[in-house]
mmCIF file with all atom_site columns, C-alpha atoms and ligand atoms in Angstrom:
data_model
loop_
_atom_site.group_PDB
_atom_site.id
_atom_site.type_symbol
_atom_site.label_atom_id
_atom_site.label_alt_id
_atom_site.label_comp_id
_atom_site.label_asym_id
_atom_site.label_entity_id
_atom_site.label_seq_id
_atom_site.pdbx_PDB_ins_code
_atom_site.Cartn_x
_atom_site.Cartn_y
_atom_site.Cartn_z
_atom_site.occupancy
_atom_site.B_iso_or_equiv
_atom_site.pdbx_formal_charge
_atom_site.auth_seq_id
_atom_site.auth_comp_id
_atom_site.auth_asym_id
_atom_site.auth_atom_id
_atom_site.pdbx_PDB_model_num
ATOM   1   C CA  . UNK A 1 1   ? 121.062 132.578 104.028 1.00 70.00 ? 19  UNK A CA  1
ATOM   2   C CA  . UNK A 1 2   ? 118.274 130.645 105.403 1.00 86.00 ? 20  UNK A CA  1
ATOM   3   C CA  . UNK A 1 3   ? 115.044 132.190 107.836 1.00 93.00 ? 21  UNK A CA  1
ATOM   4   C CA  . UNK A 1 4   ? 115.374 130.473 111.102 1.00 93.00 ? 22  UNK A CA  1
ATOM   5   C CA  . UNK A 1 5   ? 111.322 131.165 111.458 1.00 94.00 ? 23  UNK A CA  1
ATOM   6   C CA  . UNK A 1 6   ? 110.162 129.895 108.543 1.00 96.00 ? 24  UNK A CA  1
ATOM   7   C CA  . UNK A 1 7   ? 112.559 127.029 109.044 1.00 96.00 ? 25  UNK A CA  1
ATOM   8   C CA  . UNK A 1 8   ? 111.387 125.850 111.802 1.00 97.00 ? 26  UNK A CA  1
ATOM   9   C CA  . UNK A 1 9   ? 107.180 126.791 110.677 1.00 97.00 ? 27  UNK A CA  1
ATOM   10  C CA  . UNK A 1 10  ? 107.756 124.520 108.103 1.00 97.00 ? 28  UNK A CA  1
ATOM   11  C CA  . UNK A 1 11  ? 109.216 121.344 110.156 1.00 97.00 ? 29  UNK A CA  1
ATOM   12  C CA  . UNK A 1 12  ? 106.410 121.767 112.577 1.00 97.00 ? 30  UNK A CA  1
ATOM   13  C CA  . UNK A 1 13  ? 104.132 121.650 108.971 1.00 98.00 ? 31  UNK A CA  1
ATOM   14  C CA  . UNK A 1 14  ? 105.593 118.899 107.820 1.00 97.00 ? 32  UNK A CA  1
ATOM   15  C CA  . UNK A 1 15  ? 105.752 117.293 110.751 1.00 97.00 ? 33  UNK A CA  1
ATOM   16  C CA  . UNK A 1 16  ? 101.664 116.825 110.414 1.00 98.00 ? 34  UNK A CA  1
ATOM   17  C CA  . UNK A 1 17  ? 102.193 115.643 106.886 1.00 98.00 ? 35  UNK A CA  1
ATOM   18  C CA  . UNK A 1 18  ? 100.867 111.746 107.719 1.00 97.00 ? 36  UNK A CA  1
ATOM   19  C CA  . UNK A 1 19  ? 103.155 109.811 105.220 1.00 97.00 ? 37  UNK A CA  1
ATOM   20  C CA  . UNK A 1 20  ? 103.509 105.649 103.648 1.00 98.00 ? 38  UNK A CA  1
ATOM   21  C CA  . UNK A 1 21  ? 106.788 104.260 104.743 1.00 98.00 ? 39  UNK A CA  1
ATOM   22  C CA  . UNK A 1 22  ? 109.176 102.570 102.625 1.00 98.00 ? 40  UNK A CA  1
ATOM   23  C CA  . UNK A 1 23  ? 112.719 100.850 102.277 1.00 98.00 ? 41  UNK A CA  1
ATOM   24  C CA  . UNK A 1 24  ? 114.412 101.784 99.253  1.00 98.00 ? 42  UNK A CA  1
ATOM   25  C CA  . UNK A 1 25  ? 116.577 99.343  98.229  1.00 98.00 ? 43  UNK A CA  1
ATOM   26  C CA  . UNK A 1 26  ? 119.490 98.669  95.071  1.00 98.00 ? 44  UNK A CA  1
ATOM   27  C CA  . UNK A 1 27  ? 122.520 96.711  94.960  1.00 98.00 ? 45  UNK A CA  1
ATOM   28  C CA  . UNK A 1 28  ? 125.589 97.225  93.281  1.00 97.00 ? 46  UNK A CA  1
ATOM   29  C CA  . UNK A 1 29  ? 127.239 95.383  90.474  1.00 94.00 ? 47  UNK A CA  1
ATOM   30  C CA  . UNK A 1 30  ? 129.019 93.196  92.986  1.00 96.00 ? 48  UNK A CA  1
ATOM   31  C CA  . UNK A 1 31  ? 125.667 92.283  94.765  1.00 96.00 ? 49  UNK A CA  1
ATOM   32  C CA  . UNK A 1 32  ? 126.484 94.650  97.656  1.00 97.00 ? 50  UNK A CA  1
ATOM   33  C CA  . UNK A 1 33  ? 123.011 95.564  99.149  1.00 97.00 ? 51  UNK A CA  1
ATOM   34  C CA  . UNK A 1 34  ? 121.945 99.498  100.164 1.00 98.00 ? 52  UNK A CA  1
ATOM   35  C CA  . UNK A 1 35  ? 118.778 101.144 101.177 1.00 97.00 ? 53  UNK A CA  1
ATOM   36  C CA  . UNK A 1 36  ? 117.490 104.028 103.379 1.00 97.00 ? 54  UNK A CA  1
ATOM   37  C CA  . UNK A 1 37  ? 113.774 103.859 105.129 1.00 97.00 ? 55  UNK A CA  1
ATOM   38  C CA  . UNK A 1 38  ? 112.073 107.023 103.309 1.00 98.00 ? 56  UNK A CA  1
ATOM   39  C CA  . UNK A 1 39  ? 108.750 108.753 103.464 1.00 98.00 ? 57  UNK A CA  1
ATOM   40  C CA  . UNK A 1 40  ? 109.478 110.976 100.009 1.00 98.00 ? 58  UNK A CA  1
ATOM   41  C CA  . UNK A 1 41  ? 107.900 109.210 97.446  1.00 98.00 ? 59  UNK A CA  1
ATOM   42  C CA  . UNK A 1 42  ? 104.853 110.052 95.502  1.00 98.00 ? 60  UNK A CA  1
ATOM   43  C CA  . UNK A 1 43  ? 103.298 108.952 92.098  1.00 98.00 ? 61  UNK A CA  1
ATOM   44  C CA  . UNK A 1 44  ? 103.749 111.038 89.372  1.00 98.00 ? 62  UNK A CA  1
ATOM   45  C CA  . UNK A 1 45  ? 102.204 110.019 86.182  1.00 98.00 ? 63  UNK A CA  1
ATOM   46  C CA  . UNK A 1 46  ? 100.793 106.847 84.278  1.00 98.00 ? 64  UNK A CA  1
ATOM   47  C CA  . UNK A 1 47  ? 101.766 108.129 81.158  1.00 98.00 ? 65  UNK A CA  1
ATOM   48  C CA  . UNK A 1 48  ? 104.533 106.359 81.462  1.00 98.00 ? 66  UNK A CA  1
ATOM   49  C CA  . UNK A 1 49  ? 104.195 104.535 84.993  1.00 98.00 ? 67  UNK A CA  1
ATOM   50  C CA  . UNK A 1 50  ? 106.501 106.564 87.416  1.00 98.00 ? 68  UNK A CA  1
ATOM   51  C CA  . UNK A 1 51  ? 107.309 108.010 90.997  1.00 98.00 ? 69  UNK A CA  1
ATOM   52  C CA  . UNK A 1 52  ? 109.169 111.081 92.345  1.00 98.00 ? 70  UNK A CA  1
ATOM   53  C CA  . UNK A 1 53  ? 111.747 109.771 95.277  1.00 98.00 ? 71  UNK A CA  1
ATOM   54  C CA  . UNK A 1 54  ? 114.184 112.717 97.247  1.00 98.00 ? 72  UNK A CA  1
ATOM   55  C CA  . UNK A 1 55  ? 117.160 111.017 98.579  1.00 98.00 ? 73  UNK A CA  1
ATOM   56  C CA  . UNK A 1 56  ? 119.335 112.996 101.159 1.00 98.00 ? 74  UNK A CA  1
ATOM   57  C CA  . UNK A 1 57  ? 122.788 113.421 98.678  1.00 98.00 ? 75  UNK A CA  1
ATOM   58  C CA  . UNK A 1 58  ? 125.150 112.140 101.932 1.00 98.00 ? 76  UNK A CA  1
ATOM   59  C CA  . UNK A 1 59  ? 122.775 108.519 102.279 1.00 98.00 ? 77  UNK A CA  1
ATOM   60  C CA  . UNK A 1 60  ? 124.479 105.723 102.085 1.00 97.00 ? 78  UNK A CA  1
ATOM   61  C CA  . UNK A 1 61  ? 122.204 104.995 99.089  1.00 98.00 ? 79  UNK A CA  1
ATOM   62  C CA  . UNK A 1 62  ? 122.062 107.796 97.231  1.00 98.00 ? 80  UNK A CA  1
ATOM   63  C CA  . UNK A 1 63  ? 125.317 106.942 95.091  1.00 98.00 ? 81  UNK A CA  1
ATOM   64  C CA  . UNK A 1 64  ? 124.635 103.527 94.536  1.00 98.00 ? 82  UNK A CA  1
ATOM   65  C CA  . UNK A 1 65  ? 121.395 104.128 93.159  1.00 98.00 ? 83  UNK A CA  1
ATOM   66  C CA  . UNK A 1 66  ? 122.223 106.504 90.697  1.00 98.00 ? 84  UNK A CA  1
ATOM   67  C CA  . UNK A 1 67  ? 125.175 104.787 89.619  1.00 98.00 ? 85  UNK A CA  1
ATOM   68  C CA  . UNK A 1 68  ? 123.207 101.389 89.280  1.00 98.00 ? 86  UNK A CA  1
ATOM   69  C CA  . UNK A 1 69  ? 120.460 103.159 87.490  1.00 98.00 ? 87  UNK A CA  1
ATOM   70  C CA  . UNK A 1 70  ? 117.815 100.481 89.084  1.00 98.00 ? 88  UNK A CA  1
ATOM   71  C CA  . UNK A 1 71  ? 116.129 100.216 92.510  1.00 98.00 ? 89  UNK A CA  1
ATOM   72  C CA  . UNK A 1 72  ? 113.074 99.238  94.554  1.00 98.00 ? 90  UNK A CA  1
ATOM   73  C CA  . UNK A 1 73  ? 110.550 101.058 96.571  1.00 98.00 ? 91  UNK A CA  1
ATOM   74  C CA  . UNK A 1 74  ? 109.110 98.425  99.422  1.00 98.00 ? 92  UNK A CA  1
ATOM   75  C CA  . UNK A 1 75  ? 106.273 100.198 100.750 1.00 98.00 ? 93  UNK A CA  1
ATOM   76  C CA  . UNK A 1 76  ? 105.697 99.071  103.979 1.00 98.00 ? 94  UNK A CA  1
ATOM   77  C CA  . UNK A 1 77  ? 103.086 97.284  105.883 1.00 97.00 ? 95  UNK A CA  1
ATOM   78  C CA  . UNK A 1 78  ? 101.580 97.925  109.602 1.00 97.00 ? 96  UNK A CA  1
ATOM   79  C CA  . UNK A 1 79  ? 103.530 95.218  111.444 1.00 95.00 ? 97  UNK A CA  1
ATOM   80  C CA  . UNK A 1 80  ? 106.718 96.103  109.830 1.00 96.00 ? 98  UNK A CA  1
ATOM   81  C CA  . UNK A 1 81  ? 107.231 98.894  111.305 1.00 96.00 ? 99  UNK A CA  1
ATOM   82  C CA  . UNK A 1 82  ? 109.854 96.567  113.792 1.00 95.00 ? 100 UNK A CA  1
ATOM   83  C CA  . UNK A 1 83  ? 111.812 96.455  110.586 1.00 95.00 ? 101 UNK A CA  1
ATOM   84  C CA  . UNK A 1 84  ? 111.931 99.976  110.080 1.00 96.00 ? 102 UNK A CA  1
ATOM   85  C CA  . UNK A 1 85  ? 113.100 100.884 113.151 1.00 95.00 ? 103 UNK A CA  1
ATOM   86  C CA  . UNK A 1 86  ? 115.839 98.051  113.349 1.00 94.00 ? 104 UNK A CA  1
ATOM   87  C CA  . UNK A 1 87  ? 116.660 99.348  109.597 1.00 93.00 ? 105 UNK A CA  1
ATOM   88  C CA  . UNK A 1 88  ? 116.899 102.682 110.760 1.00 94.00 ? 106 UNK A CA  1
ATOM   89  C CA  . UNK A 1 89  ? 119.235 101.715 113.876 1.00 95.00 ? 107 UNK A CA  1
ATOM   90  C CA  . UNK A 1 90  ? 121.805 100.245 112.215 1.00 95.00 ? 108 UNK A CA  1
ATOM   91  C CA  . UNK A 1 91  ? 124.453 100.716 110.117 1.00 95.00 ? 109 UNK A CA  1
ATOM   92  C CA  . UNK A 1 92  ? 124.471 100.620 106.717 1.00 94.00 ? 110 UNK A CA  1
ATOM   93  C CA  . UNK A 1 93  ? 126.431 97.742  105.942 1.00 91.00 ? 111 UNK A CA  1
ATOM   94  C CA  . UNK A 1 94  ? 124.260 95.592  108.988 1.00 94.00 ? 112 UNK A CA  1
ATOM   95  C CA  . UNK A 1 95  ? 120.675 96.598  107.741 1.00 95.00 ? 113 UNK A CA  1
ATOM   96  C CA  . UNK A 1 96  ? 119.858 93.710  105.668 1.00 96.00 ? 114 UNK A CA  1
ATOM   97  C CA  . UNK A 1 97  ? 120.540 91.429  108.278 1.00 93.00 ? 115 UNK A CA  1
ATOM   98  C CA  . UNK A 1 98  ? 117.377 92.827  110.146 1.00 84.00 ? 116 UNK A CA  1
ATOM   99  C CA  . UNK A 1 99  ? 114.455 91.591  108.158 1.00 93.00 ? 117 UNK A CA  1
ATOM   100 C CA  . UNK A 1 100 ? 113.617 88.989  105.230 1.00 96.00 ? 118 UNK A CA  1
ATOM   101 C CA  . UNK A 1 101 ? 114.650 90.057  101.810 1.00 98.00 ? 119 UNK A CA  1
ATOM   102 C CA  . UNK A 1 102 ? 115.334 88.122  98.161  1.00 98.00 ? 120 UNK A CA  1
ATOM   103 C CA  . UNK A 1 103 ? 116.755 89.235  95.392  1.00 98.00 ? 121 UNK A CA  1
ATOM   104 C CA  . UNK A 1 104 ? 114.638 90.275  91.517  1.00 97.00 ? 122 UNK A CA  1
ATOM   105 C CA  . UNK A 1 105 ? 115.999 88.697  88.605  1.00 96.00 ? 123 UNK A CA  1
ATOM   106 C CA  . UNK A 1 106 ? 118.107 91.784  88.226  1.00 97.00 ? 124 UNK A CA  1
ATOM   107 C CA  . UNK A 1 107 ? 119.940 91.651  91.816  1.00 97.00 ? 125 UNK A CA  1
ATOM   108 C CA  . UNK A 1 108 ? 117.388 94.071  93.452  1.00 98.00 ? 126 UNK A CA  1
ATOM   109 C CA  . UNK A 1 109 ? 116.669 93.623  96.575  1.00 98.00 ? 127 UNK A CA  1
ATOM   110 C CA  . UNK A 1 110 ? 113.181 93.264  97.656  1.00 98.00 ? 128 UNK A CA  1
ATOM   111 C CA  . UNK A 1 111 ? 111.843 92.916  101.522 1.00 98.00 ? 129 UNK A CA  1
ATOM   112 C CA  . UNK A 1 112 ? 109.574 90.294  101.864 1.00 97.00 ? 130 UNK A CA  1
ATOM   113 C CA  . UNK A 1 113 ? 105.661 90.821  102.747 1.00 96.00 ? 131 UNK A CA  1
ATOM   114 C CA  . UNK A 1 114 ? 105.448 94.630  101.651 1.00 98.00 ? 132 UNK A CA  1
ATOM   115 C CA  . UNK A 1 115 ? 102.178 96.041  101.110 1.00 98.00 ? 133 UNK A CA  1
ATOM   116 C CA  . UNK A 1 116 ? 103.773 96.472  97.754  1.00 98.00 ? 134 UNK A CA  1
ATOM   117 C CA  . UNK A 1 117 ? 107.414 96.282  95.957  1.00 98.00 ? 135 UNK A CA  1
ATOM   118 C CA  . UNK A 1 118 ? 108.106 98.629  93.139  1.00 98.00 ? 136 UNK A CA  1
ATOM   119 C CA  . UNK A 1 119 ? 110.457 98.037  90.714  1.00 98.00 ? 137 UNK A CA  1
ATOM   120 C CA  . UNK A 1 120 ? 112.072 101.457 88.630  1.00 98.00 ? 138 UNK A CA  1
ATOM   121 C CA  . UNK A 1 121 ? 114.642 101.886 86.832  1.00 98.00 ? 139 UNK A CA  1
ATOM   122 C CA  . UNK A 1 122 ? 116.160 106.089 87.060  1.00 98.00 ? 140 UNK A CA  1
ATOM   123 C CA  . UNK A 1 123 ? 114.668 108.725 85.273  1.00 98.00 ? 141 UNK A CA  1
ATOM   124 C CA  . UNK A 1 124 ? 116.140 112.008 84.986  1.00 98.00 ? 142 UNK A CA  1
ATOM   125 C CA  . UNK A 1 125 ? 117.754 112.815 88.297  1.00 98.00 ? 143 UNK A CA  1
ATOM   126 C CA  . UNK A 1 126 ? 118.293 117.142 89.795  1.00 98.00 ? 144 UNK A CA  1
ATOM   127 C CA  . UNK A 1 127 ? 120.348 118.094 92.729  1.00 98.00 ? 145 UNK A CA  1
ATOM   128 C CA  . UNK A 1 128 ? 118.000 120.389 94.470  1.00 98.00 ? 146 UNK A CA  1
ATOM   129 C CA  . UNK A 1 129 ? 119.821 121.719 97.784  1.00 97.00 ? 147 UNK A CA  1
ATOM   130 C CA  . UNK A 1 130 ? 120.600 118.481 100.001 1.00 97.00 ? 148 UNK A CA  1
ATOM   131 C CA  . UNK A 1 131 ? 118.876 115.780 97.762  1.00 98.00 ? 149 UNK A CA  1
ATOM   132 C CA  . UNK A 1 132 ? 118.352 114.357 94.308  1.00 98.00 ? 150 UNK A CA  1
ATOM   133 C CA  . UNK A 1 133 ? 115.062 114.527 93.468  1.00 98.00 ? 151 UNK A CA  1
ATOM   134 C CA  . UNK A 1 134 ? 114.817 111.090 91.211  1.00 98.00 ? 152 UNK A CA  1
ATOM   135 C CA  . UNK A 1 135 ? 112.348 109.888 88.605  1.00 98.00 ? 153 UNK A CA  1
ATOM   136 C CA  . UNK A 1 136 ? 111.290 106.362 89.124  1.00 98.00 ? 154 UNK A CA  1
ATOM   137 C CA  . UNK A 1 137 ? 110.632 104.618 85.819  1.00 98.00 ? 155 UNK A CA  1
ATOM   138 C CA  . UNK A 1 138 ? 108.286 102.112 86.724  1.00 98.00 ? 156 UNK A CA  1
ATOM   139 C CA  . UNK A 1 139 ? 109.192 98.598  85.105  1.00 98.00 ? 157 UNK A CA  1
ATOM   140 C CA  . UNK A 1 140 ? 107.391 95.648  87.685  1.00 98.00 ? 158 UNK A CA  1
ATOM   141 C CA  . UNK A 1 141 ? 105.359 96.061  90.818  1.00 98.00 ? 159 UNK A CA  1
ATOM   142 C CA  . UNK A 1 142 ? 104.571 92.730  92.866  1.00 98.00 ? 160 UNK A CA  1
ATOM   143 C CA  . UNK A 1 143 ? 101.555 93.602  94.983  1.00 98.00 ? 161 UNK A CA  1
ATOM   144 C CA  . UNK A 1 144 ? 101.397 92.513  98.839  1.00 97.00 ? 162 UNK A CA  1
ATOM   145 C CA  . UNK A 1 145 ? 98.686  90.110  100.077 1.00 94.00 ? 163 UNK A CA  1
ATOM   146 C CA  . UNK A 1 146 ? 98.578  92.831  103.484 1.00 87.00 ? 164 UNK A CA  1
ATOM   147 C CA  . UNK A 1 147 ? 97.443  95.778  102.301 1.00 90.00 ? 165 UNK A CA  1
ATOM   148 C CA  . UNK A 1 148 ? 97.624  97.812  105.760 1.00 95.00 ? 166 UNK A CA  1
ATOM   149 C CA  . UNK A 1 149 ? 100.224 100.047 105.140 1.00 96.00 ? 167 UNK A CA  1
ATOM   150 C CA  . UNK A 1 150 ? 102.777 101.651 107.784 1.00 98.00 ? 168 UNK A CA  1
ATOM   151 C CA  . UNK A 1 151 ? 101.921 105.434 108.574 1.00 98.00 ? 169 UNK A CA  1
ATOM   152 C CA  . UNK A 1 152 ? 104.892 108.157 109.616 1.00 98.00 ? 170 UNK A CA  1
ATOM   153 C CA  . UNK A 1 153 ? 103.385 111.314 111.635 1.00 98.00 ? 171 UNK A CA  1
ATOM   154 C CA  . UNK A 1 154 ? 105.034 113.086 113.335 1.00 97.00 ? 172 UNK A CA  1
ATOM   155 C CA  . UNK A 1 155 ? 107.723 111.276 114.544 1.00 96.00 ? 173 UNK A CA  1
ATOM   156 C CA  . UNK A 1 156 ? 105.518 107.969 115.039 1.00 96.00 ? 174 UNK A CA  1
ATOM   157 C CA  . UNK A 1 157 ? 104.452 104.640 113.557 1.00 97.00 ? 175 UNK A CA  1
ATOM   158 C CA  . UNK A 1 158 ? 100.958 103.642 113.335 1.00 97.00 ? 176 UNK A CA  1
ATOM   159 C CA  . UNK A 1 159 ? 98.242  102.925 111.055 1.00 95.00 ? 177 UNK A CA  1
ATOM   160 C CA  . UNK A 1 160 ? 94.966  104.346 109.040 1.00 92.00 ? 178 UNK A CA  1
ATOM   161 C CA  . UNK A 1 161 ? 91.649  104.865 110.156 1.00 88.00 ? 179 UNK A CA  1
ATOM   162 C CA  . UNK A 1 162 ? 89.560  105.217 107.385 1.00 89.00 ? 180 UNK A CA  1
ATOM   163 C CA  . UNK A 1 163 ? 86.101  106.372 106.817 1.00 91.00 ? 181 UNK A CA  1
ATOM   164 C CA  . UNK A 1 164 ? 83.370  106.387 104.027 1.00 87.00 ? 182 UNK A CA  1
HETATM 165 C C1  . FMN B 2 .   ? 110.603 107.683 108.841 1.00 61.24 ? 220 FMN B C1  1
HETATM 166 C C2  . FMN B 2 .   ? 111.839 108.110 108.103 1.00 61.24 ? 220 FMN B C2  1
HETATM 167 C C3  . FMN B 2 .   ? 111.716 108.699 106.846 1.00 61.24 ? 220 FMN B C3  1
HETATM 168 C C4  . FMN B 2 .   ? 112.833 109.094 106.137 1.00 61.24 ? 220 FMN B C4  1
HETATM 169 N N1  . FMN B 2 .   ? 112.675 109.646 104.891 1.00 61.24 ? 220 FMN B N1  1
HETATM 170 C C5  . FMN B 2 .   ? 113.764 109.965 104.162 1.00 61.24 ? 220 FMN B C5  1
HETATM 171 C C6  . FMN B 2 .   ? 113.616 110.467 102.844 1.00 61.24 ? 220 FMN B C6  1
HETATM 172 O O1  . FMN B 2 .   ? 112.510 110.629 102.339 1.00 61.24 ? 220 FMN B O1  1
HETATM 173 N N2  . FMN B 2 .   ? 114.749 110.742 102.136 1.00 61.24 ? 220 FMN B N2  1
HETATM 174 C C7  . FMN B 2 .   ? 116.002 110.565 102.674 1.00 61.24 ? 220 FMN B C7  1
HETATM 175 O O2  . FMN B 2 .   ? 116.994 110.829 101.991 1.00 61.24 ? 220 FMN B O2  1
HETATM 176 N N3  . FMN B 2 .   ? 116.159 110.097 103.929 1.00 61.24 ? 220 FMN B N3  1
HETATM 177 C C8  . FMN B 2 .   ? 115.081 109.778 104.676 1.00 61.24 ? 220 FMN B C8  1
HETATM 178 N N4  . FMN B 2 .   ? 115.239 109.279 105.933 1.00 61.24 ? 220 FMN B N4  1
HETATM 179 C C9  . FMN B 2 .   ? 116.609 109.101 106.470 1.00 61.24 ? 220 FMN B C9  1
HETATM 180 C C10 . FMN B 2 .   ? 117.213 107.806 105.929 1.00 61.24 ? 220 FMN B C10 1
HETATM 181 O O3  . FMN B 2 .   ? 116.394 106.685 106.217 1.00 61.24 ? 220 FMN B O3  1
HETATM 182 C C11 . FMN B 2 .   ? 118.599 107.499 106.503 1.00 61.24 ? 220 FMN B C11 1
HETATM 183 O O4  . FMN B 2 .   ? 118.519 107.354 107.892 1.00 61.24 ? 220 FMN B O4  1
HETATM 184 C C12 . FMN B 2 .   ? 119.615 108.561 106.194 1.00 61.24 ? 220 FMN B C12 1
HETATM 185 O O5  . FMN B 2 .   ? 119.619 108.835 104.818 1.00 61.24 ? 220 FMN B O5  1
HETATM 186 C C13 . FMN B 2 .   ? 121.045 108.094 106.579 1.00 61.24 ? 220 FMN B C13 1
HETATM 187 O O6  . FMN B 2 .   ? 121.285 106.929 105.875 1.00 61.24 ? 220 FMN B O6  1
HETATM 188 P P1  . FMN B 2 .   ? 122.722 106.228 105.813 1.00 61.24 ? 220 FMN B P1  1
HETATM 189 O O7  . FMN B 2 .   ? 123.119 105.913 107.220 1.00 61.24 ? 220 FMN B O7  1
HETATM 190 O O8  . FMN B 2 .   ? 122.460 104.996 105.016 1.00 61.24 ? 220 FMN B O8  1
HETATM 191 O O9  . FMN B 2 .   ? 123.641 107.168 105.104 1.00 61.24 ? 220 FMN B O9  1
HETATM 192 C C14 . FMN B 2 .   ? 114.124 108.901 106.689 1.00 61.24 ? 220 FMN B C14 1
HETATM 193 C C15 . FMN B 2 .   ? 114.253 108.309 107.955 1.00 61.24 ? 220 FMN B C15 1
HETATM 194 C C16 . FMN B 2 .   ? 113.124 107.927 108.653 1.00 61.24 ? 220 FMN B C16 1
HETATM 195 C C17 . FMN B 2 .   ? 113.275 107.298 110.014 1.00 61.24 ? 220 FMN B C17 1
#
């Protein structure tokens, strides 16, 4: 049984958490594309290269990705957060139609002009309540010539300010 209270403490908590955005992308054997937008990603270790990803169990992606065993991470840039939004407004099978993408040698897809692209094949993967909490096995990483990277907080797009 959940506590309504600290449910909704928490949202409002995480709702401050200032996050990178990025399109997580994989394709199926047949070259079908999938991805989700996503803000839960983090590094995890260098010893070996990897990332931590949570991926809602229902998404459209979730499935594919496991069963593929290979996907990106396209961490986006400032001005792309039009792409986000028009990836998050549409359906699943219409997303890729919305921005610029090409494929890795593998099939992957990868959106063109991210601050960054990050290649991983799947780690060990745990069903933790709604998600799977994913280990990103990090195996190429094509680095952006932007480097201004889009910002989620609390409910909006925007950018850094950064100080010394
Ligand atoms: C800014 C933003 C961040 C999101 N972060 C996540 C996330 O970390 N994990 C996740 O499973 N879904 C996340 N979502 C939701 C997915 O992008 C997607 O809308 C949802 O999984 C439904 O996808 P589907 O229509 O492909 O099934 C986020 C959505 C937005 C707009």
């Amino acid at each position: 049984m959940g506590n309504p209270a600290i449910e909704a403490q928490f949202k409002g908590a995480m709702r401050r958490l200032a996050s990178g955005v990025a399109l997580v992308t994989t394709a199926d054997c047949e070259g079908t594309p999938y991805g989700i937008a996503m803000t839960a990603f983090m590094s995890l270790s260098m010893e070996p290269p990897s990332l931590l990803l949570a991926i809602n169990k229902e998404a459209s992606l979730c499935a594919p990705l496991l069963e593929r065993g290979r996907f990106a991470i396209n961490i986006l840039g400032l001005a792309q957060h039009v792409i986000c939004r028009a990836f998050v407004s549409t359906s699943a099978r219409e997303r890729f139609a919305k921005m610029r993408w090409q494929r890795d040698a593998q099939g992957i897809p990868l959106v063109c002009s991210a601050v960054a692209n990050v290649i991983c094949t799947v780690g060990q993967s745990d069903l933790f309540g709604s998600h799977v909490v994913v280990q990103g096995l990090v195996q190429d990483v094509i680095l952006g010539d932007d480097c201004d990277p889009l910002i989620y907080l609390d409910g909006r797009y925007g950018g850094t300010t950064l100080h010394d």
